[in-house]
PDB file of C-alpha atoms in Angstrom:
ATOM      1  CA  UNK A   1     139.592 155.701 199.402  1.00 89.00           C
ATOM      2  CA  UNK A   2     137.066 156.177 196.508  1.00 90.00           C
ATOM      3  CA  UNK A   3     139.120 153.836 194.289  1.00 92.00           C
ATOM      4  CA  UNK A   4     139.137 151.157 197.026  1.00 92.00           C
ATOM      5  CA  UNK A   5     135.439 151.486 197.333  1.00 93.00           C
ATOM      6  CA  UNK A   6     134.934 151.055 193.628  1.00 94.00           C
ATOM      7  CA  UNK A   7     137.141 147.924 193.650  1.00 94.00           C
ATOM      8  CA  UNK A   8     135.211 146.385 196.518  1.00 94.00           C
ATOM      9  CA  UNK A   9     131.898 147.126 194.819  1.00 94.00           C
ATOM     10  CA  UNK A  10     133.069 145.492 191.573  1.00 94.00           C
ATOM     11  CA  UNK A  11     134.494 142.485 193.500  1.00 93.00           C
ATOM     12  CA  UNK A  12     131.192 142.162 195.317  1.00 93.00           C
ATOM     13  CA  UNK A  13     129.172 142.258 192.050  1.00 93.00           C
ATOM     14  CA  UNK A  14     131.468 139.554 190.497  1.00 91.00           C
ATOM     15  CA  UNK A  15     131.298 137.343 193.518  1.00 89.00           C
ATOM     16  CA  UNK A  16     127.523 137.595 193.592  1.00 87.00           C
ATOM     17  CA  UNK A  17     127.305 136.773 189.907  1.00 86.00           C
ATOM     18  CA  UNK A  18     129.691 133.797 190.345  1.00 83.00           C
ATOM     19  CA  UNK A  19     127.668 132.331 193.223  1.00 81.00           C
ATOM     20  CA  UNK A  20     124.324 133.014 191.479  1.00 80.00           C
ATOM     21  CA  UNK A  21     125.517 131.048 188.326  1.00 78.00           C
ATOM     22  CA  UNK A  22     126.826 128.140 190.452  1.00 75.00           C
ATOM     23  CA  UNK A  23     123.643 127.635 192.462  1.00 74.00           C
ATOM     24  CA  UNK A  24     122.055 124.180 192.394  1.00 74.00           C
ATOM     25  CA  UNK A  25     119.040 123.807 190.119  1.00 71.00           C
ATOM     26  CA  UNK A  26     116.381 121.031 190.137  1.00 75.00           C
ATOM     27  CA  UNK A  27     117.101 118.347 187.568  1.00 72.00           C
ATOM     28  CA  UNK A  28     114.495 115.760 186.293  1.00 74.00           C
ATOM     29  CA  UNK A  29     115.627 112.211 186.347  1.00 70.00           C
ATOM     30  CA  UNK A  30     116.057 110.637 182.819  1.00 69.00           C
ATOM     31  CA  UNK A  31     113.338 108.203 181.644  1.00 69.00           C
ATOM     32  CA  UNK A  32     114.189 104.562 181.924  1.00 65.00           C
ATOM     33  CA  UNK A  33     114.673 102.961 178.580  1.00 62.00           C
ATOM     34  CA  UNK A  34     114.315  99.283 178.214  1.00 62.00           C
ATOM     35  CA  UNK A  35     115.158  97.294 175.089  1.00 59.00           C
ATOM     36  CA  UNK A  36     112.216  95.237 173.907  1.00 56.00           C
ATOM     37  CA  UNK A  37     112.927  91.522 174.098  1.00 55.00           C
ATOM     38  CA  UNK A  38     112.217  89.591 170.952  1.00 55.00           C
ATOM     39  CA  UNK A  39     109.000  87.640 171.052  1.00 52.00           C
ATOM     40  CA  UNK A  40     109.725  84.032 171.948  1.00 50.00           C
ATOM     41  CA  UNK A  41     106.181  82.869 172.235  1.00 49.00           C
ATOM     42  CA  UNK A  42     104.899  81.429 168.934  1.00 47.00           C
ATOM     43  CA  UNK A  43     103.200  83.655 166.552  1.00 47.00           C
ATOM     44  CA  UNK A  44     102.387  82.255 163.100  1.00 48.00           C
ATOM     45  CA  UNK A  45     103.168  85.592 161.360  1.00 48.00           C
ATOM     46  CA  UNK A  46     105.810  88.119 162.011  1.00 49.00           C
ATOM     47  CA  UNK A  47     104.754  91.220 163.831  1.00 53.00           C
ATOM     48  CA  UNK A  48     105.495  94.478 162.017  1.00 50.00           C
ATOM     49  CA  UNK A  49     107.832  96.979 163.727  1.00 45.00           C
ATOM     50  CA  UNK A  50     106.025  99.482 165.911  1.00 48.00           C
ATOM     51  CA  UNK A  51     107.835 102.792 166.157  1.00 51.00           C
ATOM     52  CA  UNK A  52     111.533 103.138 165.905  1.00 53.00           C
ATOM     53  CA  UNK A  53     112.505  99.646 167.158  1.00 64.00           C
ATOM     54  CA  UNK A  54     114.980  98.112 164.695  1.00 87.00           C
ATOM     55  CA  UNK A  55     113.931  95.103 162.557  1.00 89.00           C
ATOM     56  CA  UNK A  56     115.804  92.539 160.490  1.00 87.00           C
ATOM     57  CA  UNK A  57     114.562  91.426 157.108  1.00 89.00           C
ATOM     58  CA  UNK A  58     115.314  87.818 156.300  1.00 88.00           C
ATOM     59  CA  UNK A  59     114.446  85.284 153.680  1.00 88.00           C
ATOM     60  CA  UNK A  60     113.257  81.944 154.943  1.00 88.00           C
ATOM     61  CA  UNK A  61     113.112  79.196 152.252  1.00 87.00           C
ATOM     62  CA  UNK A  62     113.174  75.447 151.983  1.00 85.00           C
ATOM     63  CA  UNK A  63     111.032  73.092 153.874  1.00 87.00           C
ATOM     64  CA  UNK A  64     108.881  75.399 155.928  1.00 88.00           C
ATOM     65  CA  UNK A  65     105.130  75.823 155.781  1.00 90.00           C
ATOM     66  CA  UNK A  66     105.141  79.539 154.661  1.00 91.00           C
ATOM     67  CA  UNK A  67     108.476  80.474 153.006  1.00 90.00           C
ATOM     68  CA  UNK A  68     109.122  84.086 152.149  1.00 90.00           C
ATOM     69  CA  UNK A  69     110.643  87.335 153.245  1.00 91.00           C
ATOM     70  CA  UNK A  70     109.955  88.144 156.929  1.00 91.00           C
ATOM     71  CA  UNK A  71     110.458  91.153 159.156  1.00 92.00           C
ATOM     72  CA  UNK A  72     111.422  90.336 162.689  1.00 92.00           C
ATOM     73  CA  UNK A  73     112.580  92.338 165.710  1.00 92.00           C
ATOM     74  CA  UNK A  74     116.377  92.845 165.855  1.00 88.00           C
ATOM     75  CA  UNK A  75     117.885  90.217 168.056  1.00 87.00           C
ATOM     76  CA  UNK A  76     115.555  87.437 166.776  1.00 89.00           C
ATOM     77  CA  UNK A  77     117.030  84.012 166.400  1.00 89.00           C
ATOM     78  CA  UNK A  78     116.693  81.268 163.673  1.00 89.00           C
ATOM     79  CA  UNK A  79     114.063  79.551 165.878  1.00 90.00           C
ATOM     80  CA  UNK A  80     111.955  82.823 165.821  1.00 92.00           C
ATOM     81  CA  UNK A  81     112.202  82.879 161.965  1.00 91.00           C
ATOM     82  CA  UNK A  82     111.159  79.242 161.690  1.00 91.00           C
ATOM     83  CA  UNK A  83     108.161  79.899 163.942  1.00 92.00           C
ATOM     84  CA  UNK A  84     107.284  82.995 161.914  1.00 93.00           C
ATOM     85  CA  UNK A  85     107.378  80.945 158.705  1.00 92.00           C
ATOM     86  CA  UNK A  86     104.777  78.579 160.076  1.00 92.00           C
ATOM     87  CA  UNK A  87     107.207  75.941 161.390  1.00 90.00           C
ATOM     88  CA  UNK A  88     109.306  73.275 159.780  1.00 89.00           C
ATOM     89  CA  UNK A  89     107.537  70.638 157.607  1.00 88.00           C
ATOM     90  CA  UNK A  90     107.286  67.222 159.244  1.00 87.00           C
ATOM     91  CA  UNK A  91     110.161  64.933 158.503  1.00 85.00           C
ATOM     92  CA  UNK A  92     112.667  67.702 157.731  1.00 84.00           C
ATOM     93  CA  UNK A  93     116.211  67.189 159.061  1.00 82.00           C
ATOM     94  CA  UNK A  94     117.240  70.288 161.034  1.00 81.00           C
ATOM     95  CA  UNK A  95     120.260  68.800 162.715  1.00 77.00           C
ATOM     96  CA  UNK A  96     122.690  71.055 160.913  1.00 75.00           C
ATOM     97  CA  UNK A  97     120.637  74.156 161.480  1.00 80.00           C
ATOM     98  CA  UNK A  98     121.756  76.287 164.508  1.00 83.00           C
ATOM     99  CA  UNK A  99     118.314  77.460 165.780  1.00 86.00           C
ATOM    100  CA  UNK A 100     119.870  79.561 168.588  1.00 85.00           C
ATOM    101  CA  UNK A 101     121.890  81.770 166.237  1.00 83.00           C
ATOM    102  CA  UNK A 102     121.015  85.507 166.112  1.00 85.00           C
ATOM    103  CA  UNK A 103     119.792  86.642 162.760  1.00 85.00           C
ATOM    104  CA  UNK A 104     121.392  89.415 160.711  1.00 82.00           C
ATOM    105  CA  UNK A 105     119.648  91.772 158.349  1.00 83.00           C
ATOM    106  CA  UNK A 106     119.472  90.559 154.719  1.00 82.00           C
ATOM    107  CA  UNK A 107     120.324  86.965 155.477  1.00 83.00           C
ATOM    108  CA  UNK A 108     118.820  83.794 154.042  1.00 83.00           C
ATOM    109  CA  UNK A 109     117.812  80.771 156.117  1.00 85.00           C
ATOM    110  CA  UNK A 110     117.478  77.606 154.056  1.00 85.00           C
ATOM    111  CA  UNK A 111     115.755  74.729 155.862  1.00 85.00           C
ATOM    112  CA  UNK A 112     116.392  71.207 154.870  1.00 78.00           C
ATOM    113  CA  UNK A 113     119.110  71.960 152.218  1.00 69.00           C
ATOM    114  CA  UNK A 114     122.579  70.424 152.238  1.00 60.00           C
ATOM    115  CA  UNK A 115     124.713  72.240 154.767  1.00 51.00           C
ATOM    116  CA  UNK A 116     127.654  73.579 152.628  1.00 46.00           C
ATOM    117  CA  UNK A 117     126.175  75.088 149.397  1.00 42.00           C
ATOM    118  CA  UNK A 118     124.893  78.548 149.259  1.00 41.00           C
ATOM    119  CA  UNK A 119     121.896  79.187 147.227  1.00 41.00           C
ATOM    120  CA  UNK A 120     121.013  75.488 147.171  1.00 38.00           C
ATOM    121  CA  UNK A 121     117.422  76.188 146.417  1.00 38.00           C
ATOM    122  CA  UNK A 122     118.315  77.909 143.132  1.00 37.00           C
ATOM    123  CA  UNK A 123     120.736  75.702 141.292  1.00 37.00           C
ATOM    124  CA  UNK A 124     121.687  72.639 143.195  1.00 35.00           C
ATOM    125  CA  UNK A 125     118.468  70.947 143.993  1.00 35.00           C
ATOM    126  CA  UNK A 126     119.780  67.523 142.823  1.00 35.00           C
ATOM    127  CA  UNK A 127     123.098  67.762 144.609  1.00 35.00           C
ATOM    128  CA  UNK A 128     124.183  64.771 146.658  1.00 35.00           C
ATOM    129  CA  UNK A 129     126.569  66.658 148.997  1.00 38.00           C
ATOM    130  CA  UNK A 130     128.554  69.736 149.461  1.00 43.00           C
ATOM    131  CA  UNK A 131     131.202  68.963 146.865  1.00 41.00           C
ATOM    132  CA  UNK A 132     128.631  68.212 144.195  1.00 41.00           C
ATOM    133  CA  UNK A 133     127.018  71.592 144.489  1.00 54.00           C
ATOM    134  CA  UNK A 134     129.839  73.838 143.307  1.00 68.00           C
ATOM    135  CA  UNK A 135     131.258  76.989 144.750  1.00 82.00           C
ATOM    136  CA  UNK A 136     129.715  78.643 147.796  1.00 86.00           C
ATOM    137  CA  UNK A 137     128.147  82.118 147.212  1.00 86.00           C
ATOM    138  CA  UNK A 138     129.718  84.770 149.320  1.00 88.00           C
ATOM    139  CA  UNK A 139     126.617  86.908 148.945  1.00 84.00           C
ATOM    140  CA  UNK A 140     123.991  84.392 150.077  1.00 85.00           C
ATOM    141  CA  UNK A 141     125.805  81.858 152.306  1.00 87.00           C
ATOM    142  CA  UNK A 142     124.962  81.598 155.963  1.00 89.00           C
ATOM    143  CA  UNK A 143     127.569  81.423 158.716  1.00 89.00           C
ATOM    144  CA  UNK A 144     127.056  77.660 158.905  1.00 90.00           C
ATOM    145  CA  UNK A 145     127.641  77.271 155.181  1.00 89.00           C
ATOM    146  CA  UNK A 146     130.842  79.329 155.233  1.00 89.00           C
ATOM    147  CA  UNK A 147     131.998  77.390 158.269  1.00 86.00           C
ATOM    148  CA  UNK A 148     132.234  74.294 156.110  1.00 88.00           C
ATOM    149  CA  UNK A 149     134.880  75.816 153.921  1.00 88.00           C
ATOM    150  CA  UNK A 150     138.541  74.681 154.649  1.00 85.00           C
ATOM    151  CA  UNK A 151     140.293  77.001 157.067  1.00 84.00           C
ATOM    152  CA  UNK A 152     137.110  78.955 157.902  1.00 88.00           C
ATOM    153  CA  UNK A 153     135.781  78.611 161.393  1.00 87.00           C
ATOM    154  CA  UNK A 154     132.693  80.197 162.918  1.00 88.00           C
ATOM    155  CA  UNK A 155     134.531  83.435 163.745  1.00 89.00           C
ATOM    156  CA  UNK A 156     135.873  83.951 160.316  1.00 89.00           C
ATOM    157  CA  UNK A 157     132.600  82.969 158.759  1.00 89.00           C
ATOM    158  CA  UNK A 158     130.978  85.709 160.853  1.00 91.00           C
ATOM    159  CA  UNK A 159     133.661  88.234 159.693  1.00 89.00           C
ATOM    160  CA  UNK A 160     132.693  87.348 156.053  1.00 90.00           C
ATOM    161  CA  UNK A 161     128.991  87.920 156.726  1.00 89.00           C
ATOM    162  CA  UNK A 162     129.716  91.109 158.595  1.00 89.00           C
ATOM    163  CA  UNK A 163     131.833  92.414 155.614  1.00 89.00           C
ATOM    164  CA  UNK A 164     129.039  91.508 153.263  1.00 87.00           C
ATOM    165  CA  UNK A 165     126.466  93.348 155.378  1.00 85.00           C
ATOM    166  CA  UNK A 166     128.622  96.511 155.681  1.00 86.00           C
ATOM    167  CA  UNK A 167     129.633  96.678 152.005  1.00 82.00           C
ATOM    168  CA  UNK A 168     126.398  95.568 150.392  1.00 79.00           C
ATOM    169  CA  UNK A 169     127.798  92.189 149.201  1.00 82.00           C
ATOM    170  CA  UNK A 170     130.740  90.953 147.222  1.00 85.00           C
ATOM    171  CA  UNK A 171     131.191  92.107 143.696  1.00 82.00           C
ATOM    172  CA  UNK A 172     134.161  89.758 143.166  1.00 84.00           C
ATOM    173  CA  UNK A 173     135.930  86.973 144.895  1.00 86.00           C
ATOM    174  CA  UNK A 174     139.004  89.182 145.241  1.00 88.00           C
ATOM    175  CA  UNK A 175     137.154  91.267 147.755  1.00 88.00           C
ATOM    176  CA  UNK A 176     137.512  88.304 150.121  1.00 87.00           C
ATOM    177  CA  UNK A 177     141.142  89.534 150.738  1.00 88.00           C
ATOM    178  CA  UNK A 178     139.656  92.588 152.551  1.00 89.00           C
ATOM    179  CA  UNK A 179     137.915  90.452 155.192  1.00 89.00           C
ATOM    180  CA  UNK A 180     139.631  90.543 158.618  1.00 86.00           C
ATOM    181  CA  UNK A 181     141.488  87.249 159.050  1.00 86.00           C
ATOM    182  CA  UNK A 182     141.978  86.286 155.423  1.00 88.00           C
ATOM    183  CA  UNK A 183     145.544  86.465 154.229  1.00 86.00           C
ATOM    184  CA  UNK A 184     147.127  85.555 150.898  1.00 86.00           C
ATOM    185  CA  UNK A 185     147.481  81.910 151.783  1.00 87.00           C
ATOM    186  CA  UNK A 186     143.948  81.410 153.020  1.00 87.00           C
ATOM    187  CA  UNK A 187     142.598  83.340 150.029  1.00 87.00           C
ATOM    188  CA  UNK A 188     144.507  80.972 147.656  1.00 87.00           C
ATOM    189  CA  UNK A 189     142.871  77.981 149.405  1.00 86.00           C
ATOM    190  CA  UNK A 190     139.345  79.532 149.174  1.00 88.00           C
ATOM    191  CA  UNK A 191     139.519  81.167 145.743  1.00 86.00           C
ATOM    192  CA  UNK A 192     138.318  78.205 143.761  1.00 86.00           C
ATOM    193  CA  UNK A 193     135.703  77.176 146.361  1.00 88.00           C
ATOM    194  CA  UNK A 194     133.695  80.442 146.485  1.00 88.00           C
ATOM    195  CA  UNK A 195     131.924  82.834 144.049  1.00 84.00           C
ATOM    196  CA  UNK A 196     130.481  86.304 144.561  1.00 79.00           C
TER     197      UNK A 196
END
């Protein structure tokens, strides 16, 4: 009888402990987090990043009023960069420029340059067209510029830019083989048309 009493007491203690640990406790609701929308209203200068919100650093050059390196909120578009650079100079042709495209960190936006060559502001200022400018630079070309290469569409051009961003640029043309969507045949077609 004493052993049965001890077992019942131990069982009662364990049951009480189990129910005590499983009791409901008040929980505070999590704070609502909203992503800041990029500024669409025109500001002549880029706003510095406040707090931990991510920014993209881009280089706007060509026919804008205030060319230079700008810091914009992540998710900004080419139109935001043009606005932050003081706007496009009057008479500049922006037909080939996709102003709705989302900007990526480290990219260069060239305004008023021929559409295919990369780095046109550096060495090809007298070029008459894409073929006269020479190879496209894999390290500075925009998605639009890469899209002009044979066999490269907007998706593959974005893969090239993504690879460049993840790996800190191309050190050689052979690294192009590592980009998703570029096989041996496409690499052979592109090899003479691009440079690191």
